[in-house]
Structure formats: C-alpha cells, structure tokens
CSV table of C-alpha atoms in Angstrom, one decimal:
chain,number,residue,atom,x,y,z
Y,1,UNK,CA,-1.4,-2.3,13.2
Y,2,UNK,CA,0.1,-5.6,15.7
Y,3,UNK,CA,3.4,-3.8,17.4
Y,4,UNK,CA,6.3,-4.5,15.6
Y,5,UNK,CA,8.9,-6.2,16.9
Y,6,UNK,CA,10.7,-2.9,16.8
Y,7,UNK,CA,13.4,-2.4,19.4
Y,8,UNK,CA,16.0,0.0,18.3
Y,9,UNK,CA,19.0,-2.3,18.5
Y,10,UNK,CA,16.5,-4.6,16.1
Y,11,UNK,CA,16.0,-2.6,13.5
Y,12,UNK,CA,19.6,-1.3,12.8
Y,13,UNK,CA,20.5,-4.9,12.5
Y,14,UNK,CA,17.7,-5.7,10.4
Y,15,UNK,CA,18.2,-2.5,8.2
Y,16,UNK,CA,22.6,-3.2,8.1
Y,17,UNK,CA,21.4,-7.0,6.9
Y,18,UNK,CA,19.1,-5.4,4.4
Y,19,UNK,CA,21.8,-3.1,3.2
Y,20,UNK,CA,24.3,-5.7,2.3
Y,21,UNK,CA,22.5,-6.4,-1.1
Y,22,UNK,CA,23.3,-5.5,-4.5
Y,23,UNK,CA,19.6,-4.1,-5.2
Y,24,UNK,CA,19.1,-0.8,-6.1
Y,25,UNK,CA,18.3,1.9,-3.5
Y,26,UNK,CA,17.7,5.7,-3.4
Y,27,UNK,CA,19.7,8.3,-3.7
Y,28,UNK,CA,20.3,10.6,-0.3
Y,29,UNK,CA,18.0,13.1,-1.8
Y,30,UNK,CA,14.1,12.4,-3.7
Y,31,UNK,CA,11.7,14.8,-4.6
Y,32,UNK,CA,9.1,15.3,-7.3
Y,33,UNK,CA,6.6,17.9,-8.8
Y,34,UNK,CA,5.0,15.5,-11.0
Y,35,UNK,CA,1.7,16.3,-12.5
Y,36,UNK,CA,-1.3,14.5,-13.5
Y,37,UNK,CA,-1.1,13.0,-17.3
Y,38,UNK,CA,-1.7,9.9,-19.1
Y,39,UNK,CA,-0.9,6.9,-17.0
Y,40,UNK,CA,1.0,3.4,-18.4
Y,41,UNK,CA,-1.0,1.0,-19.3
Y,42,UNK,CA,-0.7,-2.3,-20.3
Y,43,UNK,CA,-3.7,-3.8,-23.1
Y,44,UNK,CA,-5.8,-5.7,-21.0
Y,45,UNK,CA,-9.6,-6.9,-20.8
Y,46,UNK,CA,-11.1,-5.5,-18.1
Y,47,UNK,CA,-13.3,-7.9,-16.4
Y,48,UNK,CA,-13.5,-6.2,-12.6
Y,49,UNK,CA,-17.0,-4.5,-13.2
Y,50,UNK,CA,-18.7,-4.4,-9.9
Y,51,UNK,CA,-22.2,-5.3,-8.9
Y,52,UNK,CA,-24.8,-2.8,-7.8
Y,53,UNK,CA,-24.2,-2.1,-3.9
Y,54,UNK,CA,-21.4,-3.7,-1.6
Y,55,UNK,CA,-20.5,-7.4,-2.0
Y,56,UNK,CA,-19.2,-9.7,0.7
Y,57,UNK,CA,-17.2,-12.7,0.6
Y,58,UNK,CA,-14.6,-14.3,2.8
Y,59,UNK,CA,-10.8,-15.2,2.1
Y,60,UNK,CA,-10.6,-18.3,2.2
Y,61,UNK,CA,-8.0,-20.3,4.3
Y,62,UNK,CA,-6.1,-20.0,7.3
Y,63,UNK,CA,-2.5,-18.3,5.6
Y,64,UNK,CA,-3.9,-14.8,5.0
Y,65,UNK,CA,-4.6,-14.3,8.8
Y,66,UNK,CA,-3.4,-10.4,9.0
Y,67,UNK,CA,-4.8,-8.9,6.0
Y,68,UNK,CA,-2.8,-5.3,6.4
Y,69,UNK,CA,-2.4,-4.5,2.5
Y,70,UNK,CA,-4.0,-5.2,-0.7
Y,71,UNK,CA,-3.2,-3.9,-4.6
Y,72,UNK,CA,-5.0,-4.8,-7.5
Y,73,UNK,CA,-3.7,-7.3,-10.1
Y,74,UNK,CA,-2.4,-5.3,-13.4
Y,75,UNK,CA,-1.4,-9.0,-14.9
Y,76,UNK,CA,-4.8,-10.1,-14.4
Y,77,UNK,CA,-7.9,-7.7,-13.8
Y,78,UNK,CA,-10.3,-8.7,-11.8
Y,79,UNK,CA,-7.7,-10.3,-8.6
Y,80,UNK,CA,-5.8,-8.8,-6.0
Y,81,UNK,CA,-2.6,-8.9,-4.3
Y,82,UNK,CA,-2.0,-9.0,-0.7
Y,83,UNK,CA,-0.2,-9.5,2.9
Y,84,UNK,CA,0.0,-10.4,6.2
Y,85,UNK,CA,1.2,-7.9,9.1
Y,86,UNK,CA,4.1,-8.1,11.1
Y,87,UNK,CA,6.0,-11.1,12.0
Y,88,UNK,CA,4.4,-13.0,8.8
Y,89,UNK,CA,5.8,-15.0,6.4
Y,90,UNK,CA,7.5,-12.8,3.8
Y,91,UNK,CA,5.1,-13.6,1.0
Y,92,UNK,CA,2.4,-12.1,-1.1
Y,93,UNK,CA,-1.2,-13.9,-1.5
Y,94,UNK,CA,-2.9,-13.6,-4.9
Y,95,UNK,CA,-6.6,-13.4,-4.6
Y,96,UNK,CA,-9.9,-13.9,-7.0
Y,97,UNK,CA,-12.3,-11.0,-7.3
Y,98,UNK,CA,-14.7,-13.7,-4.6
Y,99,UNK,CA,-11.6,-14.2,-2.0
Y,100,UNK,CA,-10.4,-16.9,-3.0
Y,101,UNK,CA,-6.5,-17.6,-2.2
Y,102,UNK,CA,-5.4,-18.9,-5.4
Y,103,UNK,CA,-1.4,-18.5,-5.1
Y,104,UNK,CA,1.4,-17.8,-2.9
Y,105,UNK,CA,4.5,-15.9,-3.5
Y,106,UNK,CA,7.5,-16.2,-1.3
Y,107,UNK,CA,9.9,-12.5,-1.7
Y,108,UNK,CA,13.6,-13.7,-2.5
Y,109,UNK,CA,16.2,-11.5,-1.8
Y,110,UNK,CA,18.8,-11.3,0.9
Y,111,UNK,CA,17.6,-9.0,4.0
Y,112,UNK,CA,14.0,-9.5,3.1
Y,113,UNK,CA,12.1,-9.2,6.3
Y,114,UNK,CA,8.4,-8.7,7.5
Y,115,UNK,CA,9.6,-6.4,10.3
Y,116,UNK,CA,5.8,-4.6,10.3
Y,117,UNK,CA,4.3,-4.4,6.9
Y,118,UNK,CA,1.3,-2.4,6.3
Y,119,UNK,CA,0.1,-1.5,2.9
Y,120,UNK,CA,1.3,-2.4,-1.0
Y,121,UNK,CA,0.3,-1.1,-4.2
Y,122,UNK,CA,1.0,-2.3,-7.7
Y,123,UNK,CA,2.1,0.1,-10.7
Y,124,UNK,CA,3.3,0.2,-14.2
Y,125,UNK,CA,7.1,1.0,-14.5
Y,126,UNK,CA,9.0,1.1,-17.9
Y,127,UNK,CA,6.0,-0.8,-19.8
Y,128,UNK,CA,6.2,-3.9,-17.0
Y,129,UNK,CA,3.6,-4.3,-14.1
Y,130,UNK,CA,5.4,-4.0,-10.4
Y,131,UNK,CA,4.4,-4.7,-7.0
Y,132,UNK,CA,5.6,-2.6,-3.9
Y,133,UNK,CA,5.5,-3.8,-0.4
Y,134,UNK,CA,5.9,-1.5,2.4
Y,135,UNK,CA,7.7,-2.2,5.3
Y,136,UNK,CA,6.5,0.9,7.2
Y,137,UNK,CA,4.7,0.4,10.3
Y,138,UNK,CA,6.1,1.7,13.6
Y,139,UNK,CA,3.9,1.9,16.6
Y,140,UNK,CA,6.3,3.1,18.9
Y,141,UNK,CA,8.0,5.6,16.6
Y,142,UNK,CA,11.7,3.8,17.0
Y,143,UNK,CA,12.8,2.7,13.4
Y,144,UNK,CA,15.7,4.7,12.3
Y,145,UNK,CA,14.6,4.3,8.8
Y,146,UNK,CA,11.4,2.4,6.8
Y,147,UNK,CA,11.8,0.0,3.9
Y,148,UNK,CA,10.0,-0.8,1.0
Y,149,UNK,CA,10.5,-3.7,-1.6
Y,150,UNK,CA,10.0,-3.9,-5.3
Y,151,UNK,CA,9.3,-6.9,-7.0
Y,152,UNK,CA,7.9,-7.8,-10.9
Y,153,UNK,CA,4.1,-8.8,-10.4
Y,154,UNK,CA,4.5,-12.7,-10.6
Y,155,UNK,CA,3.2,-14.2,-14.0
Y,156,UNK,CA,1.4,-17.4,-12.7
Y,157,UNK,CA,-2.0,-19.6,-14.0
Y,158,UNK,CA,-4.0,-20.6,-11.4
Y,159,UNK,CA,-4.8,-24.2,-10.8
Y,160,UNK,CA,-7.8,-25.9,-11.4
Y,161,UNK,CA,-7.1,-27.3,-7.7
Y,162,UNK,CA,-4.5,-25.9,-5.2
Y,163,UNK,CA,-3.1,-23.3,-5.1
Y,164,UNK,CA,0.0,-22.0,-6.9
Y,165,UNK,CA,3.3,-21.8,-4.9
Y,166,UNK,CA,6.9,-20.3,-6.6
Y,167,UNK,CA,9.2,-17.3,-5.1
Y,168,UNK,CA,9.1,-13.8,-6.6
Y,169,UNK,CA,12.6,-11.6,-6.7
Y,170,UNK,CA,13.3,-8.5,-5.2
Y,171,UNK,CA,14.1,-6.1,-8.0
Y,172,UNK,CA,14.9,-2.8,-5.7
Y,173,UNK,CA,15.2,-1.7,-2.2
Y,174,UNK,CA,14.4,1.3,-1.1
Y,175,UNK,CA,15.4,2.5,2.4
Y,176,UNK,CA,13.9,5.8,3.2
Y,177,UNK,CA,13.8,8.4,6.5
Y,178,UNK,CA,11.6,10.9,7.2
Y,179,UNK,CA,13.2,14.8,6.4
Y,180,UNK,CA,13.2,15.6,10.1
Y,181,UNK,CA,14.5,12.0,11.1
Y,182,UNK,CA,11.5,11.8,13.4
Y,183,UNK,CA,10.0,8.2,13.4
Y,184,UNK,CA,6.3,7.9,12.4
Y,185,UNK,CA,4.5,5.7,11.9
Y,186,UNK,CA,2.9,4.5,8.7
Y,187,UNK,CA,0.7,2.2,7.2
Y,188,UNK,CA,-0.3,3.1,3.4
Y,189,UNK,CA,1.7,3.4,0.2
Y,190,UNK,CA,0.9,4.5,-3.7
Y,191,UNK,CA,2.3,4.9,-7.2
Y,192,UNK,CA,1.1,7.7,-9.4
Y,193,UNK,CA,2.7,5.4,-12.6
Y,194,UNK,CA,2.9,8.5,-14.7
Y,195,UNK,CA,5.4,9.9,-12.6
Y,196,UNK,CA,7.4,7.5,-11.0
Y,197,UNK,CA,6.3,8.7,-7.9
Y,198,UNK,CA,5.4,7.1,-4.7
Y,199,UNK,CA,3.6,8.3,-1.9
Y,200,UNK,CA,3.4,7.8,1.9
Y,201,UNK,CA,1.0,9.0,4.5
Y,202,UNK,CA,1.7,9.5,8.2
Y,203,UNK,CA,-1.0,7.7,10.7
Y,204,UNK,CA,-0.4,8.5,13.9
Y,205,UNK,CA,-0.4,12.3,13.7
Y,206,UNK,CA,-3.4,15.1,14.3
Y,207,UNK,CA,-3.0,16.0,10.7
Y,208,UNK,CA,-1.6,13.2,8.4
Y,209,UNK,CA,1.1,14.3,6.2
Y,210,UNK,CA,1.8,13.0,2.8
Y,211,UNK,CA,5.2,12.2,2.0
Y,212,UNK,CA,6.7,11.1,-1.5
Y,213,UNK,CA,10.0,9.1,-3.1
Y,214,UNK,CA,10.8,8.5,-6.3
Y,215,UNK,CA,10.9,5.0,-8.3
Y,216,UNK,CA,14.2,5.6,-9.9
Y,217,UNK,CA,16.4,3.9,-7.8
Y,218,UNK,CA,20.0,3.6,-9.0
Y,219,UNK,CA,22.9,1.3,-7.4
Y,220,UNK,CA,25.2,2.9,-5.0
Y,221,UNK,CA,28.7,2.3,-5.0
Y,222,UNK,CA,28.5,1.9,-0.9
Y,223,UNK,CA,28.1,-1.6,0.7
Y,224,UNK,CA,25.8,0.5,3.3
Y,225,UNK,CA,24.5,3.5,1.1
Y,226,UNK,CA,22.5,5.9,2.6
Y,227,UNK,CA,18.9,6.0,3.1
Y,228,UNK,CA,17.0,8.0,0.5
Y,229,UNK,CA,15.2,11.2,2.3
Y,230,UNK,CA,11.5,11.3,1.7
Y,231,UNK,CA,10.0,14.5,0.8
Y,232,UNK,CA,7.3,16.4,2.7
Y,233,UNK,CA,4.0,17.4,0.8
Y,234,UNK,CA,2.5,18.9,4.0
Y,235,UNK,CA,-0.9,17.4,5.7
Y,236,UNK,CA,-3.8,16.0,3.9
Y,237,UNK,CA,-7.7,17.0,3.8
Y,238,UNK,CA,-9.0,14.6,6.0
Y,239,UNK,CA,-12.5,15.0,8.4
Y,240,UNK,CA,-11.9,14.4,12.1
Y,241,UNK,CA,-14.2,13.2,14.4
Y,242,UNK,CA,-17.3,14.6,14.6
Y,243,UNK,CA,-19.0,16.3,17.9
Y,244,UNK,CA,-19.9,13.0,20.6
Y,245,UNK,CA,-17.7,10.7,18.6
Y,246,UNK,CA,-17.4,7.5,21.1
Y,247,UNK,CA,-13.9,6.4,20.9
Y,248,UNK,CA,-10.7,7.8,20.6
Y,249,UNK,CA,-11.1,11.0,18.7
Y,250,UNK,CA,-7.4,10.9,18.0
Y,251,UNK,CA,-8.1,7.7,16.4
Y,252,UNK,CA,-11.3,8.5,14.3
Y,253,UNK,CA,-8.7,9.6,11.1
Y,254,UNK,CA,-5.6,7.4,11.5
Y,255,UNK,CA,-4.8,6.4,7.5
Y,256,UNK,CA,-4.5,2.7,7.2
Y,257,UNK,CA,-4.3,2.7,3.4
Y,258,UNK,CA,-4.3,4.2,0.0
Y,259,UNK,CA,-4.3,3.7,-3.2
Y,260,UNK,CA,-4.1,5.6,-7.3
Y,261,UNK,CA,-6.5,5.1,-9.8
Y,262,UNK,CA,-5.1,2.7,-12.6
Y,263,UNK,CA,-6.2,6.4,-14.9
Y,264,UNK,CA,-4.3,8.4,-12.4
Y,265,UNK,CA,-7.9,10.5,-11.7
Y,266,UNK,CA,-8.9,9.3,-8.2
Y,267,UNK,CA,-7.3,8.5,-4.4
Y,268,UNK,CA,-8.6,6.5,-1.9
Y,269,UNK,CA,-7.5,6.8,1.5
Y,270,UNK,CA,-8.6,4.3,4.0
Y,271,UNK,CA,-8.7,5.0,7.7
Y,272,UNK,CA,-10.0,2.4,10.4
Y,273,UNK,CA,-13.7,3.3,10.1
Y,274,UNK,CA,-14.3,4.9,6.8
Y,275,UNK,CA,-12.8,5.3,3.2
Y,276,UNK,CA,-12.3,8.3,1.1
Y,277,UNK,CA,-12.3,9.2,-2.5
Y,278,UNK,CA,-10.5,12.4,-4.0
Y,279,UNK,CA,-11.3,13.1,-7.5
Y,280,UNK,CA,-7.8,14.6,-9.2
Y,281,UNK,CA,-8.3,17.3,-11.7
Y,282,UNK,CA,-6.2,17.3,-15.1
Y,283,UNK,CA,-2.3,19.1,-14.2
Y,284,UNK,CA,-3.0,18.0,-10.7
Y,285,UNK,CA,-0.7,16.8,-8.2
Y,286,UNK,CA,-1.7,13.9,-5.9
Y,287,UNK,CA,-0.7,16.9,-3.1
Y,288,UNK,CA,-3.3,18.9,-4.7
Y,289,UNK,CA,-5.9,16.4,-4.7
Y,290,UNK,CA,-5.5,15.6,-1.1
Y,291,UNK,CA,-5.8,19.2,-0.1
Y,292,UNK,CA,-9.8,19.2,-1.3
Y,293,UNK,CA,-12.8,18.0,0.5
Y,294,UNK,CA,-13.2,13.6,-0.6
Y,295,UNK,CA,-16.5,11.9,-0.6
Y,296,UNK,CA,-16.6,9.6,1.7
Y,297,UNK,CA,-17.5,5.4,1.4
Y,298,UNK,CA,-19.3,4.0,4.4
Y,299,UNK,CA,-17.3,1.0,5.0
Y,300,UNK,CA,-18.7,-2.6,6.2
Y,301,UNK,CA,-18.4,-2.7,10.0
Y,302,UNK,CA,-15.6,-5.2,10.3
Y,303,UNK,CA,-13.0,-5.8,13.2
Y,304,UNK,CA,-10.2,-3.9,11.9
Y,305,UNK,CA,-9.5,-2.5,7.9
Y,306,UNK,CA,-6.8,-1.6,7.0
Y,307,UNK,CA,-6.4,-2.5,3.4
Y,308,UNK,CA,-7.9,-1.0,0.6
Y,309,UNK,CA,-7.4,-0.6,-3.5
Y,310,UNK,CA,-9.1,0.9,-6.1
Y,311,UNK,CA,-10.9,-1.9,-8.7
Y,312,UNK,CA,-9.6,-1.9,-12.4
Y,313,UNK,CA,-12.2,0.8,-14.1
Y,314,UNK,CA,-11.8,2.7,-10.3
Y,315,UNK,CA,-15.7,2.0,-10.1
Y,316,UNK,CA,-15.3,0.3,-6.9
Y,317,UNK,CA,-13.3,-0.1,-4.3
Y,318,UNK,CA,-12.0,-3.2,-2.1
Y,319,UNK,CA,-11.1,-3.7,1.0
Y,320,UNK,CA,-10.4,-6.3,3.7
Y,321,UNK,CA,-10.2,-6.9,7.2
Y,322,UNK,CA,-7.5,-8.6,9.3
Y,323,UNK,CA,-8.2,-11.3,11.6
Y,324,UNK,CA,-9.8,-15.3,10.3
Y,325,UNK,CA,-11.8,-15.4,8.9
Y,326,UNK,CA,-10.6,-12.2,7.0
Y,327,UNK,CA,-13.1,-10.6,5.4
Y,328,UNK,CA,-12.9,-9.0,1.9
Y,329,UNK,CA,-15.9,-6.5,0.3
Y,330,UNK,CA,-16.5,-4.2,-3.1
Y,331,UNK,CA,-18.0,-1.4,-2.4
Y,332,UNK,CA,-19.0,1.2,-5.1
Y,333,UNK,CA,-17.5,4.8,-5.6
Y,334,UNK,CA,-20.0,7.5,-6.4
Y,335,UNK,CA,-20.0,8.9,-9.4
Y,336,UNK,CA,-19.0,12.6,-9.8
C-alpha cells in the first residue's frame, strides 16, 4: 500500500540486477486452463481448528511493522508466514496461530529486493511445500514489469526463547508483464497447487481483473531473458460500494489479498474493508469461481488490512493489519 520507491529509471535497474541470476524464470508466453482436482498434500496433523467467533491477538515485536502479506504454514499447521511492505528488510516472519514472532528468514539470492511487496502465498509443488513472495505493488503504475520470488518453506524448530534467525534461498524468479504492457497495480497472489497455477488480481481498477502464470519456470539461455507474459482471465465478481457509502467509492473494492483453499474448494479475496469467500465447484476454474456471487466476512475494524489466508481445514480465515502494533485475527467462514 506505502508508494514504492518506484521511479522508472529505478525499476529497470532493479529488474536488469534481478535478471543477472541463474534462477529460473518464465517463458515469454504462460497460460493455463487448469481445472479443479485433487490438490498435493503433504501428511500432516492438523492442529489450526478455530474457536467459535473472531479471535484477536497482537504480533508481537517491533520487526513485523508493515504486515502487507500472510500464507499459512504447510510445514507446520497451525503458523503463518509473513512480510513487511516496501522498503523492508527482505525477509519473511514466521508466526504462531496467537501472533507470536517466532523466526525470521532473510531471502538469499542475488537481485533480491523489497521494491513494494504486497501479498504471498504458500503451495505444494512436486511433493515439497513452497513459499511465493510477490513483488507486485505499483501505486503509480510505472514498473515496466512485476516480480515474484520462490523459495522452499524454511524447515526450522522454534526456540524455547528467541527467536529463530537463518537465510532461506531463492529457488525461482519469475519476472512477469501484464498482456497489454500497461502497469497496474497489484497487491494479492495465489497457487491453485493442483495446477501449477498462480494467480494475480488487479487493485486499482473499477473491475479487478484476475490474471494467471504458471509455476514451471525453466532456465533461459539469456543473461536478460524475457519477462514471462501473464494471462488475462477477465474481471472478477466483486460488490462495489453500496448507495451513501462515505469514502472513496472507487476504493470500497480495491483487492489487497487472496488466497486457495489447502483442498483447492474455496477463495478468499481480501479488500480494505471486507473479505470474501467463493466456494469452487468440482471441474471449476479459479476464473469460474470468481465469476459467482462470494459470501462475504465482516472484518475487524483495523487501520489498514491487507493480508489474509485461509486456515489449514479452510474453516477460518486470518488476517492482519499493518502498522505496530500490527494486529492479527481468525475469523470464521460460514459454512455452505
């Protein structure tokens, strides 16, 4: 949400840095048609069942100060992954199920930058859990092309007092431009595992659009390949402002976040004010899902949300707040 730094000149030097790197990135073309079907999974005890009603807590600690993203914990059920926005350190912050900051994770890789990240999800690729951090936001609409970073999600214990501090490597790079190569700006990501597909949405538009890539990123032989081009689903189902909203109407639907069901059978898209959950029919797209009426989550009235992820068993969903302290709640999903 904070303004990137984001000059032009900027972010073709931060993007030709970025490019210098052996990691993988994405071929000039991505598309998918991928359906819904049985997701990855890795055995795990699931130990994120929520309480009856919304629960509170506060993150603890002054280094998660710009809580713009958030993904649940496929390692360990029950915690949470996330950021700060731009100009933070270039690190992810494991949380407990309470807010508690229990570990730090440093991204190593060359050209890794926190030029305006806004959202990250986690995913099961190839039998391995992954975490994805999107370098998408762009206020002004000047980024020639957005970035987002792949990493393994960090194996860690958590101390009995401290908390953990190690680096995490970049696995895969993916540098991606919109299909009209018109800037927008965006500030959610997810991964429909079953697939392989990820998916953008636009924010500051009338009519969000959701845009996808694909996770199959491959080397290219170029020392600065070309940015993959992200395909365009077409605009979501999303309410607008009602009659006598007080605010900026153009506001009242901005997306902030989303997130995939670890069973692949419900979104969550997160705006400034308010949260909404689309229920995905079997031999459904995500596309198709977002094109039908969600039930909407009255969301705590904090500062400014913009994260948001689905719990384990998708009975819940959390969300935080940026700003210290930041503010963290779960918050039940209605059942169908």
């Amino acid at each position: 949400m904070k303004a990137a730094a984001s000059l032009w000149a900027w972010c073709m030097l931060v993007g030709l840095f970025a490019c210098t790197t052996d990691s993988p990135v994405l071929p000039a073309t991505v598309a998918t048609t991928g359906v819904f079907q049985a997701a990855q999974a890795l055995p795990q005890e699931n130990t994120d069942t929520p309480e009856e009603g919304v629960s509170e807590f506060i993150i603890n600690g002054q280094a998660i100060n710009e809580s713009s993203g958030l993904a649940r914990s496929i390692r360990k059920p029950g915690m949470y992954w996330t950021h700060n926005d731009s100009g933070g350190n270039t690190a992810v912050y494991a949380l407990s199920s309470q807010g508690g900051h229990v570990a730090t994770f440093h991204l190593q890789g060359l050209g890794v930058t926190n030029l305006d990240w806004e959202d990250m999800t986690s995913a099961v690729l190839d039998g391995q859990p992954v975490l994805l951090v999107a370098d998408v936001g762009d206020n002004n609409a000047l980024r020639p092309f957005v970035t987002v970073y792949q990493m393994p999600e960090p194996e860690f214990e958590v101390a009995r007092y401290g908390i953990v501090s190690d680096v995490v490597n970049v696995t895969a790079v993916y540098q991606l431009v919109f299909p009209d190569a018109r800037p927008r700006d965006v500030e959610s990501i997810a991964v429909d595992s079953a697939t392989r597909t990820a998916y953008l949405i636009s924010k500051r538009e009338a009519q969000p659009r959701l845009f996808s890539f694909e996770l199959n990123a491959k080397p290219l032989n170029s020392t600065v390949p070309v940015p993959g081009v992200l395909k365009d689903l077409g605009p979501i189902n999303i309410p607008r402002a009602p009659a006598g909203f007080e605010g900026n109407p153009n506001s009242f639907n901005w997306v902030t976040t989303m997130d995939i069901s670890a069973d692949g059978r419900s979104v969550y898209v997160g705006t400034l004010m308010n949260g909404y959950v689309y229920a995905r029919q079997a031999s459904e797209t995500i596309q198709q899902a977002l094109s039908r009426s969600p039930k909407a989550l009255r969301l705590p009235d904090y500062s400014q949300i913009e994260a948001g992820a689905f719990t384990s068993d998708a009975r819940a969903v959390v969300i935080t707040s940026e700003n210290v302290p930041a503010r963290m709640a779960r918050i039940p999903v209605p059942r169908p």
